């Protein structure tokens, strides 16, 4: 069978016939390999939709900042001296150098390392060295640092968009707020504090990570060594992700497509709901038994609830295009180029504002950090290896298509509910088919992105 090779580039805003590249059951390799498509994604996706930037607990006090990226744009995410959260372009208004080169800190003023212009953390120009060399009016806002016009938080998670026509954040998140709420409400007072990052990188397109984030098909094959390690001892069978063994589609877990590109792998129905039920399946982190026994000696039967707080919630909550909540971790994808992506895992800690955790908060958080030594360290590397090998495979230019049709066309398998949510068995690829439709819709659009400056 001869296929039409490499769809012709149309050029201009309509780079390709997108319906040609994204079909019902398959997508063209170019969406992962073409630098021109990547460049368009940096506006039409990582500019036009709400993109996750960070968590409020990373900038708890006025003047705190972290540096992040919005697509390729370097950003200083900060809480200004008046308490307002802003996303400043990390770019001097003079000749364009980055203003801030640290990961995080506290600053009322950013002074450019190049020629010393200084700016308040509202973005306003504060002073330039030797101003008598200038004839201009430095009160003109064009000399202030540009910033992202729309920054908003959902229960501590900060998102931003350059698109004035994007819906509100709450409307954008839509149905995915429900699993986010449930994930947060499991924590005391619904609060978390985001911990230090575990930074990884892979040589592959950013969408390979998003394709995989709800993929229940690969687990038992790609993560075999992790599953075996978790379940090696006879007395700890059915730990970790062992519910993927045998036939995962017959387990009660499911995948749900939640609209706007978001999806949710809900593995909670696999777990028996009882005090200690979640801890019972937690993977074995070195030293965790010692903590568990000490807590049981101290708290008796109450220890089981405390241990559940230290356990990994069996969910993958994926917010398009760059944010996941999984276990008790936050994962953020940041594209670098068409074939390079940063993946950052942040631990989350519980907060004990009113002493309800009876002094066990440090033990709980120590155990939560140990879960970093399970999937994030021993499973994520399997996934990153797959992404790099896919990118290598896609160099075969004459073999054009990537299939994502698992579950398609089987009567009764994929269910669309009254609220628009689509559910399917755990190994189904329906979440990919649906999110890539949304990607296609966004790539066809012509968003008018804007930056703003303080008046
Ligand atoms: S580039 Fe920042 S002061 Fe010149
Ligand atoms: Fe995986």
Coordinates of C-alpha atoms and ligand atoms in Angstrom, one line a residue:
X1 CA 0.0 0.0 0.0
X2 CA 1.4 3.4 -1.0
X3 CA 0.7 6.3 1.3
X4 CA 0.9 10.0 0.6
X5 CA 4.2 10.9 2.2
X6 CA 4.8 14.0 4.4
X7 CA 1.8 16.3 4.2
X8 CA 2.7 19.5 2.3
X9 CA 3.5 22.5 4.3
X10 CA 1.0 25.2 3.5
X11 CA 3.0 28.0 5.2
X12 CA 2.0 31.1 7.0
X13 CA -0.4 30.9 9.9
X14 CA -2.0 27.8 8.4
X15 CA 1.1 25.8 8.5
X16 CA -0.5 22.5 7.6
X17 CA -4.0 21.1 7.1
X18 CA -4.4 20.1 10.7
X19 CA -7.1 17.6 9.9
X20 CA -4.6 15.8 7.8
X21 CA -2.1 15.6 10.7
X22 CA -4.6 14.7 13.4
X23 CA -7.1 12.0 12.4
X24 CA -9.6 10.0 14.4
X25 CA -7.3 7.1 15.1
X26 CA -3.8 8.4 14.4
X27 CA -1.6 11.4 14.4
X28 CA 1.3 12.3 12.0
X29 CA 4.9 12.1 13.3
X30 CA 5.4 15.8 12.3
X31 CA 3.5 17.0 15.4
X32 CA 6.4 15.7 17.5
X33 CA 9.3 16.5 15.1
X34 CA 8.6 19.7 13.2
X35 CA 10.3 22.8 14.7
X36 CA 7.7 25.0 13.0
X37 CA 4.9 23.2 14.7
X38 CA 6.7 23.5 18.0
X39 CA 7.2 27.3 17.5
X40 CA 3.4 27.6 16.9
X41 CA 2.7 25.6 20.0
X42 CA 4.6 28.2 22.1
X43 CA 1.9 30.7 21.2
X44 CA -1.2 28.7 20.5
X45 CA -0.8 26.3 23.4
X46 CA 1.9 27.7 25.9
X47 CA 0.5 31.3 25.6
X48 CA -3.1 30.9 24.7
X49 CA -4.3 28.5 27.5
X50 CA -3.8 28.6 31.2
X51 CA -0.4 27.2 31.9
X52 CA 0.7 26.1 35.4
X53 CA 3.5 28.2 36.8
X54 CA 3.9 27.3 40.5
X55 CA 2.2 27.0 43.9
X56 CA 1.5 29.8 46.3
X57 CA 3.5 28.1 49.1
X58 CA 6.6 28.6 47.0
X59 CA 6.2 32.4 47.4
X60 CA 4.6 32.6 50.8
X61 CA 5.7 36.1 51.8
X62 CA 5.6 39.4 50.1
X63 CA 8.7 39.9 47.9
X64 CA 9.2 36.1 47.5
X65 CA 9.9 34.9 43.9
X66 CA 10.7 31.8 41.9
X67 CA 11.9 31.7 38.3
X68 CA 9.9 29.5 35.9
X69 CA 9.0 29.4 32.2
X70 CA 5.8 30.0 30.3
X71 CA 6.5 28.1 27.2
X72 CA 10.0 29.4 26.3
X73 CA 9.4 32.8 28.1
X74 CA 11.5 33.1 31.2
X75 CA 9.2 34.3 34.0
X76 CA 9.7 35.7 37.5
X77 CA 6.7 34.4 39.5
X78 CA 6.4 36.6 42.6
X79 CA 4.3 38.1 45.3
X80 CA 5.0 41.8 45.1
X81 CA 5.5 44.1 48.1
X82 CA 1.8 44.7 48.3
X83 CA 1.0 40.9 48.2
X84 CA -0.2 40.7 44.6
X85 CA 0.9 37.6 42.7
X86 CA 2.5 38.6 39.3
X87 CA 4.3 36.8 36.5
X88 CA 6.9 39.2 35.2
X89 CA 8.8 38.5 32.0
X90 CA 12.3 37.9 33.2
X91 CA 13.6 40.3 30.6
X92 CA 15.1 43.8 31.1
X93 CA 13.1 46.6 29.5
X94 CA 16.4 48.1 28.3
X95 CA 18.2 45.6 26.1
X96 CA 16.5 42.4 27.0
X97 CA 18.8 40.5 29.3
X98 CA 17.3 38.3 32.0
X99 CA 16.9 40.3 35.2
X100 CA 17.0 37.5 37.7
X101 CA 19.3 34.4 37.4
X102 CA 18.4 32.6 40.7
X103 CA 15.8 29.8 41.1
X104 CA 14.2 31.5 44.1
X105 CA 14.6 34.3 46.6
X106 CA 13.2 37.4 48.1
X107 CA 13.6 40.8 46.4
X108 CA 11.8 44.1 46.6
X109 CA 13.9 45.4 43.7
X110 CA 15.4 43.6 40.7
X111 CA 18.6 45.3 39.4
X112 CA 19.7 44.3 35.9
X113 CA 23.2 42.9 35.9
X114 CA 24.0 44.4 32.5
X115 CA 23.7 48.2 32.9
X116 CA 22.1 48.5 36.3
X117 CA 18.5 49.6 35.5
X118 CA 16.4 48.7 38.6
X119 CA 12.8 47.8 38.8
X120 CA 10.3 47.4 41.7
X121 CA 8.8 43.9 41.9
X122 CA 5.5 45.4 40.5
X123 CA 7.5 45.7 37.3
X124 CA 7.8 49.5 37.5
X125 CA 11.1 51.1 36.5
X126 CA 12.7 52.5 39.7
X127 CA 15.9 54.1 38.5
X128 CA 18.5 54.1 35.7
X129 CA 22.2 54.9 36.3
X130 CA 23.3 58.4 35.1
X131 CA 19.8 59.5 33.9
X132 CA 21.2 62.8 32.6
X133 CA 22.5 60.8 29.6
X134 CA 18.8 60.4 28.5
X135 CA 16.4 62.9 27.0
X136 CA 13.3 60.5 27.4
X137 CA 10.6 60.5 30.0
X138 CA 11.2 57.4 32.1
X139 CA 7.7 57.7 33.5
X140 CA 6.5 56.3 30.2
X141 CA 5.2 52.7 31.0
X142 CA 7.1 51.3 28.0
X143 CA 10.2 51.3 30.2
X144 CA 8.5 49.1 32.9
X145 CA 9.0 45.3 32.8
X146 CA 6.4 43.5 30.7
X147 CA 4.2 41.0 32.5
X148 CA 1.6 38.3 31.9
X149 CA -1.8 40.0 32.0
X150 CA -3.7 37.2 33.5
X151 CA -2.5 35.3 36.6
X152 CA -4.9 33.4 38.8
X153 CA -4.8 30.6 41.4
X154 CA -7.0 27.7 42.0
X155 CA -6.7 26.6 45.7
X156 CA -3.0 27.5 45.7
X157 CA -2.1 26.3 42.2
X158 CA -1.0 29.4 40.1
X159 CA -1.7 29.5 36.4
X160 CA -1.2 32.2 33.8
X161 CA -2.2 33.1 30.2
X162 CA -1.3 35.7 27.7
X163 CA -4.7 35.4 26.0
X164 CA -7.3 38.0 27.0
X165 CA -9.9 35.9 25.3
X166 CA -9.2 32.7 27.3
X167 CA -12.1 31.6 29.6
X168 CA -11.7 32.2 33.4
X169 CA -9.3 29.8 35.1
X170 CA -12.2 28.1 36.9
X171 CA -14.0 27.6 33.6
X172 CA -10.8 26.4 31.9
X173 CA -10.2 23.8 34.7
X174 CA -13.9 22.8 34.6
X175 CA -14.6 19.2 35.7
X176 CA -11.0 18.5 36.6
X177 CA -11.5 20.7 39.7
X178 CA -13.4 17.8 41.3
X179 CA -10.4 15.4 41.5
X180 CA -8.1 18.3 42.4
X181 CA -10.5 19.2 45.3
X182 CA -10.7 15.6 46.4
X183 CA -6.9 15.3 46.3
X184 CA -6.5 18.5 48.4
X185 CA -9.3 17.7 50.8
X186 CA -7.5 14.5 51.8
X187 CA -4.8 16.8 53.4
X188 CA -5.5 18.4 56.8
X189 CA -7.4 21.7 56.2
X190 CA -7.0 21.1 52.4
X191 CA -3.5 22.6 52.5
X192 CA -0.1 21.6 51.1
X193 CA 3.3 23.1 51.0
X194 CA 5.4 22.4 47.9
X195 CA 8.8 21.0 48.6
X196 CA 12.1 21.0 46.7
X197 CA 12.3 19.8 43.2
X198 CA 13.6 16.7 41.6
X199 CA 14.7 17.8 38.1
X200 CA 14.8 15.6 35.1
X201 CA 15.2 16.2 31.3
X202 CA 14.6 14.1 28.3
X203 CA 15.4 14.3 24.6
X204 CA 11.9 14.2 23.2
X205 CA 8.8 16.3 22.5
X206 CA 6.8 17.5 25.4
X207 CA 3.6 15.8 24.2
X208 CA 5.2 12.4 24.6
X209 CA 4.9 13.0 28.4
X210 CA 1.3 14.2 28.2
X211 CA 0.4 11.2 26.0
X212 CA 1.8 8.9 28.6
X213 CA 0.3 10.7 31.7
X214 CA -2.9 8.7 31.5
X215 CA -1.6 5.6 29.7
X216 CA -2.5 2.5 31.6
X217 CA -1.5 0.3 28.7
X218 CA 2.3 0.5 29.3
X219 CA 2.6 0.1 33.0
X220 CA 3.1 -3.6 33.4
X221 CA 5.6 -3.7 30.5
X222 CA 7.5 -0.5 31.0
X223 CA 7.7 -0.5 34.8
X224 CA 8.2 -4.3 35.2
X225 CA 11.3 -3.9 37.3
X226 CA 9.6 -1.4 39.7
X227 CA 6.6 -3.6 40.1
X228 CA 8.8 -6.6 40.8
X229 CA 10.9 -4.7 43.3
X230 CA 7.8 -3.5 45.1
X231 CA 6.3 -7.0 45.3
X232 CA 9.5 -9.1 45.8
X233 CA 8.8 -10.1 49.4
X234 CA 6.1 -12.7 49.8
X235 CA 4.4 -10.8 52.7
X236 CA 4.1 -7.5 50.7
X237 CA 2.2 -8.8 47.6
X238 CA -0.1 -6.2 45.9
X239 CA 2.0 -3.2 46.7
X240 CA 2.3 -0.1 44.6
X241 CA 0.9 -0.4 41.1
X242 CA 0.4 -4.2 41.3
X243 CA -3.3 -3.7 40.2
X244 CA -1.9 -3.4 36.7
X245 CA -0.9 -7.0 36.7
X246 CA -3.1 -9.6 34.9
X247 CA -5.9 -7.7 33.0
X248 CA -6.0 -4.1 34.1
X249 CA -9.2 -3.4 32.1
X250 CA -11.2 -5.6 34.4
X251 CA -10.0 -3.7 37.5
X252 CA -12.3 -1.0 38.9
X253 CA -9.9 1.8 38.0
X254 CA -10.7 3.9 34.9
X255 CA -9.5 6.7 32.7
X256 CA -11.7 9.8 32.3
X257 CA -11.4 12.6 29.8
X258 CA -12.6 15.8 31.5
X259 CA -12.6 18.4 28.7
X260 CA -10.2 21.2 27.6
X261 CA -7.5 18.6 27.2
X262 CA -7.5 17.5 30.9
X263 CA -7.8 13.9 31.9
X264 CA -7.9 11.8 35.1
X265 CA -6.7 8.3 35.8
X266 CA -8.6 7.2 38.9
X267 CA -7.1 4.2 40.6
X268 CA -8.7 4.8 43.9
X269 CA -11.5 2.2 43.3
X270 CA -8.7 -0.4 43.4
X271 CA -8.0 0.3 47.0
X272 CA -9.9 -0.9 50.0
X273 CA -11.4 2.2 51.8
X274 CA -10.4 1.8 55.5
X275 CA -7.9 3.4 57.9
X276 CA -4.5 2.2 56.8
X277 CA -5.9 0.9 53.5
X278 CA -3.7 3.2 51.5
X279 CA -0.6 2.6 53.6
X280 CA -1.1 -1.1 53.2
X281 CA -0.3 -0.8 49.4
X282 CA 2.3 1.9 49.7
X283 CA 5.6 0.8 48.0
X284 CA 8.4 -0.1 50.4
X285 CA 10.7 2.9 50.8
X286 CA 13.8 2.1 52.8
X287 CA 13.3 3.0 56.5
X288 CA 9.6 3.4 56.2
X289 CA 8.8 0.4 58.4
X290 CA 10.7 2.0 61.2
X291 CA 8.7 5.2 61.0
X292 CA 5.4 3.2 60.8
X293 CA 6.3 1.2 63.9
X294 CA 7.2 4.3 65.9
X295 CA 3.9 5.9 64.9
X296 CA 2.0 2.8 65.9
X297 CA 3.7 2.7 69.3
X298 CA 2.9 6.4 69.9
X299 CA -0.7 6.6 68.5
X300 CA -2.1 3.0 68.6
X301 CA -5.1 2.6 66.3
X302 CA -5.0 6.3 65.2
X303 CA -1.6 5.7 63.5
X304 CA -3.4 4.1 60.5
X305 CA -5.1 7.4 59.6
X306 CA -1.8 9.2 60.1
X307 CA 0.0 6.7 57.8
X308 CA -2.6 7.2 55.1
X309 CA -1.7 10.8 55.1
X310 CA 1.9 9.8 54.3
X311 CA 0.8 7.5 51.4
X312 CA 0.6 8.1 47.7
X313 CA -3.0 8.9 46.5
X314 CA -3.6 6.5 43.6
X315 CA -4.5 9.2 41.0
X316 CA -3.1 10.9 37.9
X317 CA -4.8 14.2 37.5
X318 CA -3.5 15.8 34.3
X319 CA -4.2 19.4 33.5
X320 CA -3.4 20.4 29.9
X321 CA -0.8 21.2 28.9
X322 CA 1.8 20.9 31.6
X323 CA 0.6 19.9 35.1
X324 CA 0.0 16.6 36.8
X325 CA -0.9 15.6 40.4
X326 CA 0.2 12.0 41.0
X327 CA 0.6 10.2 44.3
X328 CA 1.6 13.0 46.6
X329 CA 3.7 14.7 43.9
X330 CA 3.3 17.6 41.4
X331 CA 4.8 17.0 38.0
X332 CA 5.5 19.9 35.6
X333 CA 6.5 19.6 32.0
X334 CA 8.4 22.5 30.4
X335 CA 9.3 22.3 26.7
X336 CA 12.8 23.4 25.7
X337 CA 12.7 22.6 22.0
X338 CA 10.8 20.3 19.7
X339 CA 12.8 17.3 21.0
X340 CA 13.8 18.4 24.5
X341 CA 11.7 18.7 27.7
X342 CA 12.2 19.5 31.3
X343 CA 10.3 17.3 33.8
X344 CA 10.2 18.5 37.4
X345 CA 8.8 16.6 40.3
X346 CA 7.9 18.5 43.4
X347 CA 7.2 16.7 46.7
X348 CA 4.2 18.0 48.7
X349 CA 4.1 18.3 52.5
X350 CA 1.1 18.5 54.8
X351 CA 0.7 21.6 56.9
X352 CA -0.4 21.3 60.6
X353 CA -1.7 24.8 61.4
X354 CA -3.7 23.9 64.5
X355 CA -1.9 20.9 66.0
X356 CA -4.5 18.4 64.7
X357 CA -1.8 16.0 63.7
X358 CA -0.6 15.6 67.3
X359 CA 3.0 16.4 66.6
X360 CA 3.3 13.7 63.8
X361 CA 3.6 16.3 61.0
X362 CA 7.4 15.8 60.6
X363 CA 7.1 12.0 60.4
X364 CA 4.3 12.3 57.9
X365 CA 6.3 14.6 55.7
X366 CA 9.5 12.6 56.0
X367 CA 7.5 9.5 54.8
X368 CA 6.0 11.6 52.0
X369 CA 9.4 12.5 50.8
X370 CA 10.5 8.9 50.9
X371 CA 7.8 8.1 48.3
X372 CA 10.0 10.2 46.0
X373 CA 12.3 7.1 46.0
X374 CA 9.6 5.0 44.5
X375 CA 7.9 5.9 41.3
X376 CA 9.5 9.4 40.8
X377 CA 13.0 7.8 40.9
X378 CA 12.5 4.2 39.7
X379 CA 9.5 4.6 37.5
X380 CA 9.9 7.9 35.8
X381 CA 13.2 6.9 34.3
X382 CA 11.4 4.1 32.5
X383 CA 9.0 6.6 31.0
X384 CA 11.7 9.0 30.0
X385 CA 13.6 6.2 28.3
X386 CA 10.4 5.4 26.3
X387 CA 10.0 9.1 25.3
X388 CA 13.6 9.3 24.0
X389 CA 13.2 6.1 22.1
X390 CA 9.9 7.2 20.5
X391 CA 11.7 10.4 19.4
X392 CA 14.5 8.3 17.9
X393 CA 11.9 6.1 16.2
X394 CA 10.1 9.0 14.7
X395 CA 13.3 9.9 12.7
X396 CA 12.0 7.3 10.2
X397 CA 10.4 10.0 8.0
X398 CA 8.7 7.6 5.6
X399 CA 6.8 5.8 8.4
X400 CA 4.4 8.5 9.3
X401 CA 1.7 7.6 11.7
X402 CA 1.3 7.1 15.4
X403 CA -1.7 5.1 16.4
X404 CA -3.9 5.9 19.4
X405 CA -7.0 3.9 18.6
X406 CA -7.1 1.4 21.6
X407 CA -10.8 1.3 22.5
X408 CA -12.0 3.0 19.4
X409 CA -15.0 1.3 17.7
X410 CA -15.7 -1.3 20.4
X411 CA -19.4 -1.0 21.3
X412 CA -20.0 0.0 25.0
X413 CA -16.4 0.4 25.9
X414 CA -16.1 4.1 25.9
X415 CA -18.9 6.0 27.7
X416 CA -19.9 9.6 27.3
X417 CA -21.8 10.8 30.3
X418 CA -24.5 13.5 30.6
X419 CA -21.9 16.0 32.0
X420 CA -19.7 15.5 28.9
X421 CA -17.1 13.4 30.8
X422 CA -15.8 10.4 28.8
X423 CA -14.8 7.3 30.7
X424 CA -13.2 4.0 29.5
X425 CA -11.2 1.1 31.0
X426 CA -7.7 1.8 32.3
X427 CA -5.7 0.9 29.2
X428 CA -7.8 2.9 26.8
X429 CA -6.3 5.6 24.6
X430 CA -9.5 7.7 24.4
X431 CA -7.8 10.4 26.6
X432 CA -5.2 10.9 23.9
X433 CA -7.7 11.0 21.1
X434 CA -9.7 13.6 22.9
X435 CA -6.9 15.8 24.1
X436 CA -5.2 15.9 20.7
X437 CA -8.6 17.0 19.2
X438 CA -8.4 19.9 21.6
X439 CA -4.7 20.5 20.6
X440 CA -5.8 20.6 17.0
X441 CA -8.6 23.1 17.7
X442 CA -6.1 25.3 19.5
X443 CA -3.5 25.0 16.7
X444 CA -6.1 26.1 14.1
X445 CA -7.0 29.2 16.2
X446 CA -5.4 32.6 15.9
X447 CA -5.1 33.9 19.5
X448 CA -4.1 37.5 20.0
X449 CA -1.6 37.3 22.9
X450 CA -0.7 40.4 24.9
X451 CA 1.8 41.4 27.5
X452 CA 1.0 44.3 29.9
X453 CA 3.0 46.9 31.8
X454 CA 2.3 48.7 34.9
X455 CA 0.8 52.1 34.1
Ligands
LIG1 S1 19.9 45.3 29.6 FE1 19.2 45.7 31.5 S2 20.1 47.6 32.0 FE2 20.8 47.2 30.0
LIG2 FE1 4.9 5.2 33.1

